[in-house]
């Protein structure tokens, strides 16, 4: 009893039994022909409750004494080289013989003899668990007071489980085998899978942890017959090492969220399971596999509408689904296309109007085309830090039904639109800070204008949405937009390519602030057949009214 108490006080884990997983019930470990010897037959009690029961129950005390006394362990089972039926028969006979013991004290001792535990391990090691499941109720019924059903698994586990260090090592090796690790200039770390379609994960994301955990389960199911779950500690230990490998051994390259530029071409991640992207240049556009840039995705990112082939689009369909005045349509089109140019600053789009002017539905349709997401319309973040956290996980910042924007929030939107960052002390670290840097297109809607900061007003496209002549059901609107979205998307891409071809020849005598947007807008309207400076006049008037508010 002294040895037992010492084992418990030192925090060692009891090896008795445990609950059974669904995998075991469905048949694990096909092909295992010999059980593995347990390295720790019995080390102690699971909890203080069992200690009390040992004092109260002489049968439990006898069992525990037998468990910790090597002299009571019996002889180890010989290495069994017989075929599976013979092994099963031998194991069943050992267990049946123990269960037939009429004396309860002797039975309790026999339940923890090496031959009994190894026989149970053998039965649990085969794919056909019918023999084990037939005996399990009798074993459970035979257990004495002080030994719980929750202890069974540990004593009869069919194969030694890797310790935490070995599991972590396996996870690191698996990551290096399955993915190319790299880091970006700002210090973020990524993994691109070697297997097509070459998905890329941020190493800090939940999706990467899930992928690594599932890969370990698959590997152990293939090699051991039973899928094993990596513990949180093993995943955390491996994650730190994998991140270090990506940062110190991996190459440096950029990973983009939704939109990128490479050379003279722009790329848009379609968000499909096969990881296609749209390539747009002055020569035209096309959907391609394996773009020359690396995209990564967040859990909430959704696929964009798949465009019709080039030349088959119809941009005019867009105006049937968003409520924008005819005179403001060129501003909306220019804002959409500018949202796909990550190398330029972005104007902020502010949609205002009375109740029922389709502000939210207009904004949702716009986001579906630009950066479709599981939550296309979001409430304003509570803090400036939350603005930048959200911006790092979404290409388009989309704020819905605002009633007020604080000065700090408006300053944050200024930084987001033209490029900026935010830094704060890393949680639980006094000598580290977490920095967020982003440049993102922004759209927001409200009944009354929320943008009052003069600096932000100078970057805003302010649109007043007209009243709707009639209302339609949401289901009808959604179905119609889903049907037309591929043609709208194709029309936008056709115009984008035409504007890029026209852009080098555009001249503006006195460019306004947000001049990149003004040049693109001019190229768009000229590609549509409008006269020179048609867009510039429209944009200047909109800016004047925004600043005057």
Short mmCIF file of C-alpha atoms in Angstrom, two decimals:
data_model
loop_
_atom_site.label_atom_id
_atom_site.label_comp_id
_atom_site.label_asym_id
_atom_site.label_seq_id
_atom_site.Cartn_x
_atom_site.Cartn_y
_atom_site.Cartn_z
CA UNK A 1 0.00 0.00 0.00
CA UNK A 2 2.96 2.31 0.59
CA UNK A 3 4.10 1.84 -2.99
CA UNK A 4 0.58 2.50 -4.23
CA UNK A 5 0.27 5.70 -2.19
CA UNK A 6 3.67 6.89 -3.44
CA UNK A 7 2.65 6.30 -7.05
CA UNK A 8 -0.48 8.32 -6.55
CA UNK A 9 1.31 11.17 -4.73
CA UNK A 10 3.89 11.41 -7.50
CA UNK A 11 1.10 11.93 -10.00
CA UNK A 12 1.69 8.76 -12.01
CA UNK A 13 -1.13 7.55 -14.18
CA UNK A 14 -3.02 4.35 -13.47
CA UNK A 15 -3.03 1.84 -16.31
CA UNK A 16 -6.27 0.09 -15.54
CA UNK A 17 -9.10 0.69 -17.95
CA UNK A 18 -10.69 3.43 -20.10
CA UNK A 19 -13.72 4.22 -22.24
CA UNK A 20 -13.98 2.91 -25.78
CA UNK A 21 -13.87 5.06 -28.92
CA UNK A 22 -16.16 4.72 -31.91
CA UNK A 23 -13.16 3.60 -33.96
CA UNK A 24 -12.69 0.61 -31.67
CA UNK A 25 -16.35 -0.28 -31.90
CA UNK A 26 -16.11 -0.31 -35.71
CA UNK A 27 -12.93 -2.40 -35.87
CA UNK A 28 -9.39 -0.97 -35.64
CA UNK A 29 -5.91 -2.36 -36.26
CA UNK A 30 -6.40 -4.66 -39.24
CA UNK A 31 -3.46 -6.94 -39.73
CA UNK A 32 -1.88 -6.61 -36.30
CA UNK A 33 -0.63 -10.10 -35.50
CA UNK A 34 0.97 -9.68 -32.13
CA UNK A 35 0.21 -7.50 -29.17
CA UNK A 36 2.80 -5.10 -27.80
CA UNK A 37 4.07 -5.37 -24.31
CA UNK A 38 2.91 -2.66 -21.93
CA UNK A 39 5.77 -0.68 -20.44
CA UNK A 40 3.84 0.38 -17.39
CA UNK A 41 1.58 -2.39 -16.22
CA UNK A 42 0.43 -0.42 -13.19
CA UNK A 43 1.73 2.82 -11.77
CA UNK A 44 -0.91 4.10 -9.43
CA UNK A 45 -4.46 5.33 -9.00
CA UNK A 46 -6.39 7.65 -11.28
CA UNK A 47 -7.84 9.85 -8.56
CA UNK A 48 -8.26 10.39 -4.86
CA UNK A 49 -11.67 8.78 -5.01
CA UNK A 50 -10.08 5.45 -5.84
CA UNK A 51 -7.66 5.81 -2.93
CA UNK A 52 -10.56 6.01 -0.53
CA UNK A 53 -12.18 2.99 -2.12
CA UNK A 54 -9.01 0.98 -1.67
CA UNK A 55 -9.22 1.49 2.07
CA UNK A 56 -12.89 0.59 2.09
CA UNK A 57 -12.86 -2.42 -0.23
CA UNK A 58 -10.49 -5.34 0.46
CA UNK A 59 -11.09 -6.73 -3.03
CA UNK A 60 -9.94 -3.50 -4.67
CA UNK A 61 -6.94 -3.43 -2.34
CA UNK A 62 -6.02 -6.97 -3.34
CA UNK A 63 -6.27 -6.12 -7.01
CA UNK A 64 -4.12 -3.04 -6.63
CA UNK A 65 -1.58 -4.96 -4.61
CA UNK A 66 -1.42 -7.56 -7.36
CA UNK A 67 -1.09 -4.81 -9.95
CA UNK A 68 1.95 -3.18 -8.34
CA UNK A 69 3.72 -6.31 -7.15
CA UNK A 70 5.85 -7.84 -9.91
CA UNK A 71 5.65 -11.22 -8.22
CA UNK A 72 1.90 -11.22 -8.77
CA UNK A 73 2.19 -10.30 -12.47
CA UNK A 74 2.65 -13.85 -13.67
CA UNK A 75 4.77 -14.88 -16.59
CA UNK A 76 4.77 -12.78 -19.74
CA UNK A 77 2.95 -14.23 -22.68
CA UNK A 78 5.28 -15.82 -25.16
CA UNK A 79 5.81 -14.20 -28.53
CA UNK A 80 2.96 -15.55 -30.57
CA UNK A 81 3.68 -16.44 -34.16
CA UNK A 82 0.49 -18.41 -34.78
CA UNK A 83 -2.08 -17.34 -37.32
CA UNK A 84 -4.89 -14.94 -36.21
CA UNK A 85 -7.54 -17.64 -35.50
CA UNK A 86 -5.13 -19.43 -33.18
CA UNK A 87 -4.21 -16.18 -31.44
CA UNK A 88 -7.87 -15.30 -30.97
CA UNK A 89 -8.66 -18.74 -29.58
CA UNK A 90 -5.74 -18.59 -27.16
CA UNK A 91 -6.64 -15.06 -26.00
CA UNK A 92 -10.30 -15.96 -25.53
CA UNK A 93 -9.33 -19.03 -23.51
CA UNK A 94 -7.13 -16.95 -21.17
CA UNK A 95 -9.89 -14.43 -20.52
CA UNK A 96 -12.59 -17.08 -20.17
CA UNK A 97 -10.39 -18.94 -17.68
CA UNK A 98 -9.92 -15.77 -15.60
CA UNK A 99 -13.63 -14.95 -15.65
CA UNK A 100 -14.46 -18.49 -14.53
CA UNK A 101 -12.51 -18.00 -11.29
CA UNK A 102 -15.09 -18.42 -8.50
CA UNK A 103 -13.10 -16.60 -5.84
CA UNK A 104 -13.48 -12.83 -6.23
CA UNK A 105 -10.13 -11.97 -4.67
CA UNK A 106 -8.31 -14.36 -6.99
CA UNK A 107 -10.33 -13.06 -9.95
CA UNK A 108 -9.37 -9.50 -9.12
CA UNK A 109 -5.71 -10.50 -9.04
CA UNK A 110 -5.96 -12.35 -12.34
CA UNK A 111 -7.53 -9.38 -14.11
CA UNK A 112 -4.17 -7.63 -13.85
CA UNK A 113 -1.84 -10.48 -14.62
CA UNK A 114 0.27 -9.95 -17.72
CA UNK A 115 -1.27 -12.90 -19.55
CA UNK A 116 -4.78 -11.46 -19.10
CA UNK A 117 -3.93 -7.92 -20.23
CA UNK A 118 -1.96 -9.15 -23.22
CA UNK A 119 -4.82 -11.47 -24.19
CA UNK A 120 -7.18 -8.49 -24.11
CA UNK A 121 -4.70 -6.45 -26.15
CA UNK A 122 -4.59 -9.22 -28.72
CA UNK A 123 -8.38 -9.31 -29.14
CA UNK A 124 -8.57 -5.54 -29.43
CA UNK A 125 -5.79 -5.57 -32.00
CA UNK A 126 -7.83 -7.39 -34.66
CA UNK A 127 -10.27 -5.78 -37.05
CA UNK A 128 -13.01 -8.19 -36.00
CA UNK A 129 -13.91 -7.05 -32.50
CA UNK A 130 -16.80 -9.46 -32.02
CA UNK A 131 -14.85 -11.69 -29.61
CA UNK A 132 -13.76 -8.72 -27.51
CA UNK A 133 -17.20 -7.12 -27.48
CA UNK A 134 -18.73 -10.43 -26.36
CA UNK A 135 -16.36 -10.64 -23.39
CA UNK A 136 -16.37 -6.93 -22.47
CA UNK A 137 -19.70 -6.92 -20.54
CA UNK A 138 -18.50 -9.84 -18.43
CA UNK A 139 -15.17 -8.14 -17.72
CA UNK A 140 -17.02 -4.96 -16.78
CA UNK A 141 -19.36 -6.86 -14.50
CA UNK A 142 -16.42 -8.63 -12.84
CA UNK A 143 -14.57 -5.46 -11.90
CA UNK A 144 -14.51 -4.82 -8.15
CA UNK A 145 -15.49 -1.65 -6.39
CA UNK A 146 -12.77 0.97 -6.75
CA UNK A 147 -11.96 0.13 -10.37
CA UNK A 148 -14.03 2.14 -12.86
CA UNK A 149 -15.11 1.23 -16.36
CA UNK A 150 -13.18 4.30 -17.46
CA UNK A 151 -9.96 2.37 -16.70
CA UNK A 152 -10.35 -0.49 -19.16
CA UNK A 153 -8.77 1.06 -22.25
CA UNK A 154 -5.43 1.83 -20.66
CA UNK A 155 -4.80 -1.70 -19.42
CA UNK A 156 -5.85 -3.38 -22.65
CA UNK A 157 -4.62 -0.90 -25.24
CA UNK A 158 -3.49 -2.99 -28.23
CA UNK A 159 -0.44 -0.95 -29.18
CA UNK A 160 1.86 1.38 -27.34
CA UNK A 161 0.91 4.97 -28.07
CA UNK A 162 3.62 7.43 -28.99
CA UNK A 163 4.52 9.83 -26.22
CA UNK A 164 4.03 13.56 -26.68
CA UNK A 165 7.55 14.14 -27.95
CA UNK A 166 7.33 11.40 -30.55
CA UNK A 167 3.93 12.62 -31.74
CA UNK A 168 5.27 16.16 -32.11
CA UNK A 169 8.27 14.86 -34.05
CA UNK A 170 5.93 12.91 -36.32
CA UNK A 171 3.83 16.03 -36.91
CA UNK A 172 6.90 18.08 -37.85
CA UNK A 173 8.16 15.39 -40.22
CA UNK A 174 4.71 15.13 -41.76
CA UNK A 175 4.51 18.89 -42.30
CA UNK A 176 7.86 18.93 -44.07
CA UNK A 177 6.89 15.95 -46.19
CA UNK A 178 3.48 17.27 -47.23
CA UNK A 179 4.12 21.00 -47.59
CA UNK A 180 6.64 23.64 -48.56
CA UNK A 181 7.16 26.01 -45.66
CA UNK A 182 7.92 29.69 -46.26
CA UNK A 183 7.51 33.15 -44.74
CA UNK A 184 6.46 36.53 -46.04
CA UNK A 185 8.29 39.82 -45.68
CA UNK A 186 6.11 40.84 -42.74
CA UNK A 187 6.99 37.67 -40.83
CA UNK A 188 3.83 35.62 -41.41
CA UNK A 189 4.48 31.94 -42.04
CA UNK A 190 2.74 29.68 -44.53
CA UNK A 191 2.62 26.13 -45.86
CA UNK A 192 1.82 25.24 -49.47
CA UNK A 193 0.83 21.62 -49.98
CA UNK A 194 2.96 19.70 -52.47
CA UNK A 195 -0.06 17.75 -53.68
CA UNK A 196 -2.41 19.40 -56.20
CA UNK A 197 -4.27 21.72 -56.02
CA UNK A 198 -1.45 23.13 -53.83
CA UNK A 199 -3.56 24.78 -51.16
CA UNK A 200 -1.77 27.31 -48.96
CA UNK A 201 -2.37 27.72 -45.21
CA UNK A 202 -1.34 30.40 -42.79
CA UNK A 203 0.48 28.50 -40.03
CA UNK A 204 -1.39 30.47 -37.37
CA UNK A 205 -4.77 29.50 -38.78
CA UNK A 206 -7.18 26.96 -37.38
CA UNK A 207 -7.37 25.35 -40.83
CA UNK A 208 -3.69 24.42 -40.75
CA UNK A 209 -4.05 22.85 -37.32
CA UNK A 210 -7.03 20.84 -38.51
CA UNK A 211 -5.16 19.70 -41.61
CA UNK A 212 -2.14 18.59 -39.57
CA UNK A 213 -4.28 16.81 -37.00
CA UNK A 214 -6.30 14.98 -39.65
CA UNK A 215 -3.14 14.02 -41.56
CA UNK A 216 -1.74 12.45 -38.40
CA UNK A 217 -4.98 10.55 -37.88
CA UNK A 218 -4.84 9.26 -41.47
CA UNK A 219 -1.22 8.21 -41.15
CA UNK A 220 -1.73 6.30 -37.92
CA UNK A 221 -4.83 4.64 -39.35
CA UNK A 222 -2.79 3.43 -42.32
CA UNK A 223 0.24 2.30 -40.31
CA UNK A 224 -1.42 1.06 -37.11
CA UNK A 225 -4.90 0.22 -38.33
CA UNK A 226 -6.38 2.63 -35.80
CA UNK A 227 -6.41 6.38 -36.34
CA UNK A 228 -4.79 8.22 -33.44
CA UNK A 229 -5.56 11.77 -32.34
CA UNK A 230 -2.65 14.12 -31.69
CA UNK A 231 -3.01 15.92 -28.38
CA UNK A 232 -3.21 19.70 -28.12
CA UNK A 233 0.20 19.75 -26.45
CA UNK A 234 1.79 17.78 -29.29
CA UNK A 235 0.15 20.05 -31.88
CA UNK A 236 1.34 23.14 -30.02
CA UNK A 237 4.90 21.84 -29.70
CA UNK A 238 5.02 20.83 -33.35
CA UNK A 239 3.42 24.12 -34.42
CA UNK A 240 6.19 26.16 -32.79
CA UNK A 241 8.85 24.09 -34.54
CA UNK A 242 7.10 24.20 -37.91
CA UNK A 243 6.75 27.98 -37.67
CA UNK A 244 10.45 28.24 -36.83
CA UNK A 245 11.35 26.12 -39.85
CA UNK A 246 9.23 28.31 -42.11
CA UNK A 247 10.73 31.51 -40.73
CA UNK A 248 14.41 30.50 -40.55
CA UNK A 249 14.82 27.80 -43.20
CA UNK A 250 11.97 28.51 -45.61
CA UNK A 251 12.27 30.98 -48.51
CA UNK A 252 10.75 34.44 -48.37
CA UNK A 253 7.80 35.07 -50.68
CA UNK A 254 4.51 36.90 -50.49
CA UNK A 255 1.16 35.23 -49.93
CA UNK A 256 -1.91 37.16 -51.04
CA UNK A 257 -5.51 37.29 -49.90
CA UNK A 258 -7.98 37.31 -52.86
CA UNK A 259 -6.15 39.84 -55.11
CA UNK A 260 -2.55 40.16 -56.28
CA UNK A 261 -0.36 41.70 -58.95
CA UNK A 262 2.59 40.06 -60.68
CA UNK A 263 4.35 41.83 -63.53
CA UNK A 264 1.76 43.50 -65.71
CA UNK A 265 -1.03 41.13 -64.71
CA UNK A 266 -3.58 41.17 -61.93
CA UNK A 267 -4.80 37.96 -60.30
CA UNK A 268 -8.02 37.22 -58.45
CA UNK A 269 -8.47 34.07 -56.37
CA UNK A 270 -11.75 32.51 -57.45
CA UNK A 271 -12.00 30.68 -54.12
CA UNK A 272 -12.84 27.32 -55.74
CA UNK A 273 -11.79 23.96 -54.25
CA UNK A 274 -9.38 23.51 -57.18
CA UNK A 275 -7.70 26.88 -56.47
CA UNK A 276 -8.13 28.49 -59.89
CA UNK A 277 -7.41 32.18 -60.34
CA UNK A 278 -8.39 34.83 -62.87
CA UNK A 279 -5.53 36.49 -64.73
CA UNK A 280 -6.26 39.95 -66.13
CA UNK A 281 -4.00 42.06 -68.32
CA UNK A 282 -4.30 44.61 -71.09
CA UNK A 283 -4.45 41.67 -73.51
CA UNK A 284 -7.56 40.15 -71.89
CA UNK A 285 -8.42 37.76 -69.09
CA UNK A 286 -8.64 34.02 -68.47
CA UNK A 287 -9.14 31.49 -65.69
CA UNK A 288 -5.91 29.63 -64.96
CA UNK A 289 -4.57 26.84 -62.78
CA UNK A 290 -1.38 27.35 -60.76
CA UNK A 291 -1.04 31.16 -60.92
CA UNK A 292 2.47 32.61 -60.47
CA UNK A 293 1.42 34.14 -57.14
CA UNK A 294 0.53 32.35 -53.91
CA UNK A 295 -2.95 32.83 -52.47
CA UNK A 296 -4.04 31.81 -49.00
CA UNK A 297 -7.58 31.67 -47.66
CA UNK A 298 -9.45 32.18 -44.44
CA UNK A 299 -12.20 29.99 -43.04
CA UNK A 300 -14.96 32.43 -44.04
CA UNK A 301 -13.81 33.08 -47.60
CA UNK A 302 -16.22 31.84 -50.27
CA UNK A 303 -15.95 31.34 -54.01
CA UNK A 304 -16.69 34.17 -56.40
CA UNK A 305 -19.25 33.70 -59.19
CA UNK A 306 -17.63 31.69 -61.98
CA UNK A 307 -17.54 34.06 -64.97
CA UNK A 308 -18.80 33.21 -68.42
CA UNK A 309 -16.06 32.99 -71.08
CA UNK A 310 -14.51 36.29 -72.24
CA UNK A 311 -16.78 38.33 -74.48
CA UNK A 312 -19.98 36.67 -73.26
CA UNK A 313 -20.59 38.90 -70.24
CA UNK A 314 -23.31 41.50 -69.73
CA UNK A 315 -22.46 44.28 -67.29
CA UNK A 316 -25.86 45.93 -67.78
CA UNK A 317 -27.42 43.12 -65.72
CA UNK A 318 -25.68 44.56 -62.64
CA UNK A 319 -28.12 47.49 -62.45
CA UNK A 320 -31.05 45.11 -62.08
CA UNK A 321 -29.61 43.90 -58.77
CA UNK A 322 -28.15 46.98 -57.08
CA UNK A 323 -30.01 50.21 -56.39
CA UNK A 324 -27.75 52.97 -57.69
CA UNK A 325 -28.72 56.14 -59.55
CA UNK A 326 -27.84 56.07 -63.25
CA UNK A 327 -25.50 59.04 -62.92
CA UNK A 328 -23.52 57.24 -60.20
CA UNK A 329 -23.06 53.97 -62.09
CA UNK A 330 -19.58 54.86 -63.48
CA UNK A 331 -18.37 55.50 -59.93
CA UNK A 332 -19.58 52.10 -58.76
CA UNK A 333 -17.96 50.27 -61.68
CA UNK A 334 -14.66 52.08 -61.17
CA UNK A 335 -14.76 51.30 -57.43
CA UNK A 336 -15.36 47.59 -58.11
CA UNK A 337 -12.46 47.30 -60.54
CA UNK A 338 -10.15 49.37 -58.33
CA UNK A 339 -10.88 46.89 -55.51
CA UNK A 340 -8.95 44.27 -57.51
CA UNK A 341 -5.79 46.40 -57.79
CA UNK A 342 -3.87 45.75 -54.56
CA UNK A 343 -0.95 47.92 -55.66
CA UNK A 344 -3.07 51.09 -55.50
CA UNK A 345 -4.78 53.00 -52.66
CA UNK A 346 -8.54 52.47 -52.38
CA UNK A 347 -11.34 55.02 -52.13
CA UNK A 348 -13.95 54.30 -49.44
CA UNK A 349 -17.49 53.70 -50.71
CA UNK A 350 -20.27 55.10 -48.51
CA UNK A 351 -23.88 54.12 -49.35
CA UNK A 352 -26.60 56.20 -47.72
CA UNK A 353 -30.38 56.31 -48.10
CA UNK A 354 -33.68 56.11 -46.33
CA UNK A 355 -35.08 52.94 -44.83
CA UNK A 356 -35.92 50.45 -47.54
CA UNK A 357 -33.57 51.84 -50.18
CA UNK A 358 -31.77 48.47 -50.49
CA UNK A 359 -28.51 49.68 -48.94
CA UNK A 360 -27.65 46.33 -47.36
CA UNK A 361 -28.68 44.20 -50.32
CA UNK A 362 -26.78 46.48 -52.72
CA UNK A 363 -23.69 46.20 -50.54
CA UNK A 364 -24.04 42.43 -50.24
CA UNK A 365 -24.24 42.02 -54.04
CA UNK A 366 -21.14 44.16 -54.45
CA UNK A 367 -19.18 42.10 -51.95
CA UNK A 368 -20.33 38.84 -53.55
CA UNK A 369 -18.68 40.00 -56.77
CA UNK A 370 -15.49 41.35 -55.19
CA UNK A 371 -14.73 39.21 -52.12
CA UNK A 372 -17.51 36.76 -51.34
CA UNK A 373 -17.62 35.74 -47.71
CA UNK A 374 -19.67 33.67 -45.29
CA UNK A 375 -20.60 36.98 -43.60
CA UNK A 376 -20.75 39.63 -46.29
CA UNK A 377 -22.23 42.32 -44.05
CA UNK A 378 -20.66 42.98 -40.66
CA UNK A 379 -21.16 45.29 -37.73
CA UNK A 380 -18.45 47.82 -37.00
CA UNK A 381 -15.61 46.42 -34.84
CA UNK A 382 -15.46 47.70 -31.27
CA UNK A 383 -11.81 48.75 -31.32
CA UNK A 384 -9.20 49.98 -33.76
CA UNK A 385 -7.29 46.74 -33.23
CA UNK A 386 -10.37 44.78 -34.27
CA UNK A 387 -10.51 46.79 -37.50
CA UNK A 388 -7.02 45.65 -38.44
CA UNK A 389 -7.52 42.07 -37.25
CA UNK A 390 -10.60 41.82 -39.47
CA UNK A 391 -8.79 43.47 -42.37
CA UNK A 392 -6.02 40.88 -42.17
CA UNK A 393 -8.61 38.13 -42.58
CA UNK A 394 -10.85 39.75 -45.22
CA UNK A 395 -9.94 41.41 -48.50
CA UNK A 396 -12.94 43.76 -48.43
CA UNK A 397 -13.96 45.55 -45.23
CA UNK A 398 -17.77 45.67 -45.33
CA UNK A 399 -19.62 47.50 -42.53
CA UNK A 400 -23.39 47.38 -42.37
CA UNK A 401 -26.12 49.61 -40.86
CA UNK A 402 -23.85 52.07 -39.11
CA UNK A 403 -25.26 54.82 -36.94
CA UNK A 404 -21.97 56.36 -35.83
CA UNK A 405 -18.22 56.18 -36.46
CA UNK A 406 -15.90 57.51 -33.78
CA UNK A 407 -12.94 59.66 -34.69
CA UNK A 408 -10.58 56.77 -33.97
CA UNK A 409 -12.57 54.45 -36.23
CA UNK A 410 -12.56 56.99 -39.06
CA UNK A 411 -8.81 57.37 -38.69
CA UNK A 412 -8.50 53.58 -38.90
CA UNK A 413 -10.53 53.54 -42.13
CA UNK A 414 -8.20 56.19 -43.57
CA UNK A 415 -5.23 53.97 -42.79
CA UNK A 416 -6.92 50.88 -44.21
CA UNK A 417 -7.85 52.58 -47.48
CA UNK A 418 -4.40 53.92 -48.28
CA UNK A 419 -2.26 51.47 -46.29
CA UNK A 420 -1.34 51.52 -42.63
CA UNK A 421 -0.95 49.43 -39.55
CA UNK A 422 -1.58 48.94 -35.87
CA UNK A 423 0.65 47.48 -33.17
CA UNK A 424 -0.07 46.38 -29.60
CA UNK A 425 1.67 44.41 -26.88
CA UNK A 426 1.47 40.71 -27.49
CA UNK A 427 -0.73 39.02 -24.91
CA UNK A 428 1.31 37.67 -21.96
CA UNK A 429 4.57 39.12 -23.39
CA UNK A 430 6.10 42.34 -22.18
CA UNK A 431 8.90 42.43 -24.75
CA UNK A 432 6.87 41.53 -27.84
CA UNK A 433 4.28 43.35 -29.85
CA UNK A 434 1.81 42.14 -32.43
CA UNK A 435 1.64 44.28 -35.56
CA UNK A 436 -1.14 44.35 -38.14
CA UNK A 437 -0.55 45.97 -41.52
CA UNK A 438 -3.16 46.16 -44.23
CA UNK A 439 -4.46 48.07 -47.22
CA UNK A 440 -8.03 47.17 -48.07
CA UNK A 441 -11.03 48.41 -50.03
CA UNK A 442 -13.82 49.58 -47.71
CA UNK A 443 -17.59 49.86 -48.15
CA UNK A 444 -20.10 50.94 -45.52
CA UNK A 445 -23.76 51.90 -45.41
CA UNK A 446 -25.95 54.01 -43.13
CA UNK A 447 -29.13 56.06 -43.19
CA UNK A 448 -27.33 59.32 -42.49
CA UNK A 449 -23.69 59.91 -43.44
CA UNK A 450 -21.27 58.63 -40.78
CA UNK A 451 -18.10 59.96 -42.37
CA UNK A 452 -17.40 63.34 -40.80
CA UNK A 453 -13.60 63.32 -40.54
CA UNK A 454 -12.26 65.69 -43.22
CA UNK A 455 -9.33 63.44 -44.08
CA UNK A 456 -11.63 60.45 -44.62
CA UNK A 457 -14.21 62.56 -46.48
CA UNK A 458 -11.52 63.39 -49.02
CA UNK A 459 -11.15 59.65 -49.72
CA UNK A 460 -14.86 58.80 -49.85
CA UNK A 461 -17.23 58.15 -52.73
CA UNK A 462 -20.55 59.13 -51.20
CA UNK A 463 -23.68 57.82 -52.92
CA UNK A 464 -27.30 58.52 -52.00
CA UNK A 465 -29.42 55.55 -53.02
CA UNK A 466 -32.84 56.35 -54.54
CA UNK A 467 -36.12 55.08 -53.11
CA UNK A 468 -37.28 51.76 -54.51
CA UNK A 469 -40.34 51.85 -56.78
CA UNK A 470 -41.43 48.38 -55.55
CA UNK A 471 -40.29 45.57 -53.28
CA UNK A 472 -39.52 41.95 -54.14
CA UNK A 473 -38.98 38.96 -51.88
CA UNK A 474 -35.45 38.15 -50.76
CA UNK A 475 -35.70 34.66 -52.24
CA UNK A 476 -36.68 36.06 -55.63
CA UNK A 477 -33.85 38.60 -55.57
CA UNK A 478 -31.23 36.02 -54.52
CA UNK A 479 -32.25 33.54 -57.21
CA UNK A 480 -32.19 36.20 -59.93
CA UNK A 481 -28.77 37.48 -58.87
CA UNK A 482 -27.31 33.97 -58.70
CA UNK A 483 -28.50 33.37 -62.27
CA UNK A 484 -27.05 36.64 -63.59
CA UNK A 485 -23.82 36.79 -61.54
CA UNK A 486 -21.64 34.79 -64.02
CA UNK A 487 -22.58 37.18 -66.86
CA UNK A 488 -22.04 40.23 -64.62
CA UNK A 489 -18.66 38.92 -63.51
CA UNK A 490 -17.58 38.30 -67.09
CA UNK A 491 -18.72 41.78 -68.10
CA UNK A 492 -16.68 43.34 -65.30
CA UNK A 493 -13.58 41.40 -66.32
CA UNK A 494 -14.01 42.35 -70.00
CA UNK A 495 -14.17 46.01 -68.99
CA UNK A 496 -11.22 45.62 -66.58
CA UNK A 497 -8.99 44.29 -69.36
CA UNK A 498 -10.15 47.03 -71.76
CA UNK A 499 -9.45 49.70 -69.12
CA UNK A 500 -5.95 48.34 -68.51
CA UNK A 501 -5.27 48.54 -72.25
CA UNK A 502 -6.52 52.12 -72.34
CA UNK A 503 -4.85 53.26 -69.08
CA UNK A 504 -1.33 54.11 -70.39
CA UNK A 505 -2.82 56.67 -72.77
CA UNK A 506 -4.99 58.49 -70.21
CA UNK A 507 -3.90 62.03 -69.33
CA UNK A 508 -5.29 64.28 -66.59
CA UNK A 509 -4.11 67.88 -66.39
CA UNK A 510 -4.58 68.34 -62.66
CA UNK A 511 -5.06 64.95 -61.00
CA UNK A 512 -7.17 65.02 -57.80
CA UNK A 513 -6.40 63.22 -54.58
CA UNK A 514 -6.81 59.43 -55.06
CA UNK A 515 -5.45 60.07 -58.55
CA UNK A 516 -4.93 56.34 -59.29
CA UNK A 517 -8.67 55.89 -58.98
CA UNK A 518 -9.30 58.90 -61.21
CA UNK A 519 -6.99 57.56 -63.93
CA UNK A 520 -8.62 54.12 -63.84
CA UNK A 521 -12.11 55.68 -63.94
CA UNK A 522 -11.11 57.72 -66.97
CA UNK A 523 -9.76 54.61 -68.70
CA UNK A 524 -13.02 52.77 -67.95
CA UNK A 525 -15.33 55.46 -69.30
CA UNK A 526 -13.16 56.03 -72.34
CA UNK A 527 -13.20 52.28 -73.04
CA UNK A 528 -17.01 52.54 -72.88
CA UNK A 529 -16.99 55.31 -75.47
CA UNK A 530 -17.33 58.39 -73.24
CA UNK A 531 -15.50 61.62 -73.93
CA UNK A 532 -12.25 62.54 -72.22
CA UNK A 533 -12.57 63.70 -68.59
CA UNK A 534 -16.17 62.46 -68.38
CA UNK A 535 -15.31 60.43 -65.31
CA UNK A 536 -13.06 63.10 -63.85
CA UNK A 537 -15.88 65.66 -63.80
CA UNK A 538 -18.22 63.16 -62.12
CA UNK A 539 -15.62 62.22 -59.53
CA UNK A 540 -14.68 65.81 -58.70
CA UNK A 541 -18.30 66.74 -58.15
CA UNK A 542 -18.79 63.77 -55.86
CA UNK A 543 -15.71 64.71 -53.83
CA UNK A 544 -16.85 68.31 -53.49
CA UNK A 545 -20.23 67.28 -52.14
CA UNK A 546 -18.65 64.77 -49.75
CA UNK A 547 -16.25 67.34 -48.29
CA UNK A 548 -18.99 69.98 -48.05
CA UNK A 549 -21.24 67.81 -45.86
#
